[in-house]
């Protein structure tokens, strides 16, 4: 998909569709909408008066062969109340434009940004939104709707002096949008097409192409390094585990500078192991590698964006299967750090593999940690599919992340980590146990378990179990993987 800037006056633009947005109770005779209203002989005003064009959030009004314009269609999207309008709404509007027009066989359109939406950040966010909304999950469908695709989007409404910075934003937006879709492609793969070995191969290929350093630890190396927590999960499967390490080093790297460690859970399929999950809905557990895929996608973006800080991405990957050699409830395992773990539920496997991932990232030099994981069903109970659950050991570090989430339009909500919750995972027969002792707070005890391995290193945990998968197609987003938290973490790294 090509995304460019359009310079022609609105009336002269030849396109399949001209798109803009209007506000609820807004004056359609003002600003960019006003210009279009005038060109079309007051069309927008008439529709607004008749009640057909209200500006209610994501309302779509499609007009064919609008008089006064060279465009074949005029699509007007509702932007809701002006005082509640923000970049999240604008992203949705851009996404609705893509999906609405694509489904009607339109191949190119011109998106007119409203006055005040012409800065660099806005150009970046709508570019991301165009790419992210265009993503489809039809890879394995043999009959593709090949005629339904958008080739070119032009963005109009910038003054000549605004164009250079808008271009910059669009370039960055393309890198990030494509990285997010790269992650979503990985998450979409079923477990027979994406084993830990295949994920490692794909990560390695991406890293080499992007000019990043990459190392893949196989099951032998993992055993030599005594990553007992990762191995304990892997032992129930015929597929061997992998530990994926991708490193970005800035050209001006200085000794003693911060190093960010990004650790992602990549369970390519989670049956629950011996504590097996119910059959209903189990197919969704192919997305239990979304945290790892997110971190790999972030590295892809960073290779192009070149931040000033070193970043180490560590992705432990395995299946969680109930094979004959599988670990059993009550088994005691020794993590790489030396801590002993009582495995009371083999379905709480994410925290086990992250224990070794986090410890290894620290050993490699990480001074600031973030992990992302589809960790708990409990986070869906707490926050549904709306907010990512955020947990942190250091409020300064956590606040930085929350600011990045806000800036990139990703909804995240911090949950508490009082010491009282730590008591829930004190072990009876080993140092710690992998589930809380039946007093609720499932997402927090999961976070505390990982924190035990982060120690004093500032650490953030993102529970993306509720948000990494979109159950129902939205007018701006396909059903399936979302790639959530990639944008926030890229922003966080870039802010160093
Ligand atoms: N992969 C699951 C968490 C999950 C649930 C992801 C729903 C996506 C959607 C995780 O490994 C798991 O099974 N967690 C258990 C933990 C429990 C045994 C303490 C859970 O949430 O039920
Ligand atoms: Zn599980
Ligand atoms: Zn899992």
Short mmCIF file of N, CA, C and O and ligand atoms in Angstrom, two decimals, residues 265-267 269-272 277 285 287-289 320 346-351 353 373-376, ligand 3:
data_model
loop_
_atom_site.label_atom_id
_atom_site.label_comp_id
_atom_site.label_asym_id
_atom_site.label_seq_id
_atom_site.Cartn_x
_atom_site.Cartn_y
_atom_site.Cartn_z
N UNK A 265 6.83 -13.69 26.17
CA UNK A 265 6.37 -15.09 26.27
C UNK A 265 5.98 -15.60 24.89
O UNK A 265 5.14 -15.01 24.21
N UNK A 266 6.58 -16.72 24.48
CA UNK A 266 6.21 -17.31 23.19
C UNK A 266 5.90 -18.80 23.35
O UNK A 266 6.69 -19.67 22.98
N UNK A 267 4.75 -19.09 23.94
CA UNK A 267 4.25 -20.46 23.99
C UNK A 267 3.46 -20.66 22.70
O UNK A 267 2.39 -20.07 22.52
N UNK A 269 1.87 -23.09 21.52
CA UNK A 269 0.53 -23.60 21.83
C UNK A 269 0.47 -23.99 23.29
O UNK A 269 1.36 -24.68 23.80
N UNK A 270 -0.59 -23.56 23.95
CA UNK A 270 -0.77 -23.83 25.38
C UNK A 270 -1.98 -24.73 25.60
O UNK A 270 -3.12 -24.27 25.62
N UNK A 271 -1.72 -26.04 25.75
CA UNK A 271 -2.83 -26.95 26.06
C UNK A 271 -3.16 -26.90 27.55
O UNK A 271 -4.18 -27.41 27.99
N UNK A 272 -2.24 -26.30 28.32
CA UNK A 272 -2.35 -26.34 29.78
C UNK A 272 -1.42 -27.40 30.36
O UNK A 272 -1.15 -27.40 31.55
N UNK A 277 -6.43 -27.71 29.67
CA UNK A 277 -7.51 -26.75 29.50
C UNK A 277 -8.75 -27.44 28.93
O UNK A 277 -8.62 -28.46 28.26
N UNK A 285 -5.42 -20.83 21.79
CA UNK A 285 -4.13 -20.81 22.50
C UNK A 285 -2.91 -20.82 21.57
O UNK A 285 -1.77 -20.88 22.00
N UNK A 287 -2.33 -18.18 20.09
CA UNK A 287 -1.84 -16.81 20.27
C UNK A 287 -1.08 -16.60 21.58
O UNK A 287 -0.75 -15.48 21.94
N UNK A 288 -0.74 -17.71 22.22
CA UNK A 288 -0.02 -17.60 23.49
C UNK A 288 1.46 -17.23 23.28
O UNK A 288 2.24 -17.24 24.23
N UNK A 289 1.79 -16.93 22.04
CA UNK A 289 3.16 -16.48 21.74
C UNK A 289 3.16 -15.00 21.36
O UNK A 289 4.14 -14.48 20.82
N UNK A 320 3.36 -26.02 25.30
CA UNK A 320 2.98 -26.56 26.61
C UNK A 320 2.05 -27.74 26.36
O UNK A 320 0.87 -27.56 26.09
N UNK A 346 0.30 -26.82 35.91
CA UNK A 346 1.19 -26.80 34.73
C UNK A 346 0.68 -25.81 33.67
O UNK A 346 1.37 -25.54 32.69
N UNK A 347 -0.55 -25.29 33.89
CA UNK A 347 -1.09 -24.29 32.95
C UNK A 347 -0.56 -22.89 33.26
O UNK A 347 -0.71 -21.97 32.46
N UNK A 348 0.07 -22.72 34.40
CA UNK A 348 0.71 -21.43 34.70
C UNK A 348 2.15 -21.52 34.23
O UNK A 348 3.11 -21.43 35.01
N UNK A 349 2.29 -21.75 32.91
CA UNK A 349 3.61 -22.03 32.32
C UNK A 349 4.32 -20.77 31.83
O UNK A 349 5.54 -20.75 31.74
N UNK A 350 3.54 -19.72 31.53
CA UNK A 350 4.14 -18.50 30.97
C UNK A 350 5.16 -17.91 31.93
O UNK A 350 6.28 -17.56 31.55
N UNK A 351 4.77 -17.84 33.21
CA UNK A 351 5.65 -17.25 34.22
C UNK A 351 6.91 -18.09 34.39
O UNK A 351 7.96 -17.56 34.75
N UNK A 353 8.56 -19.83 31.96
CA UNK A 353 9.53 -19.55 30.90
C UNK A 353 10.04 -18.11 30.99
O UNK A 353 11.19 -17.84 30.65
N UNK A 373 3.26 -10.61 27.96
CA UNK A 373 2.83 -12.00 27.97
C UNK A 373 1.31 -12.12 28.00
O UNK A 373 0.63 -11.33 28.66
N UNK A 374 0.81 -13.10 27.28
CA UNK A 374 -0.59 -13.50 27.44
C UNK A 374 -0.61 -14.39 28.68
O UNK A 374 -0.64 -15.60 28.58
N UNK A 375 -0.57 -13.74 29.85
CA UNK A 375 -0.25 -14.49 31.07
C UNK A 375 -1.44 -15.09 31.79
O UNK A 375 -1.36 -16.21 32.26
N UNK A 376 -2.54 -14.31 31.91
CA UNK A 376 -3.62 -14.81 32.76
C UNK A 376 -5.02 -14.57 32.20
O UNK A 376 -5.30 -13.51 31.62
ZN1 LIG B 3 -0.05 -19.72 28.43
#
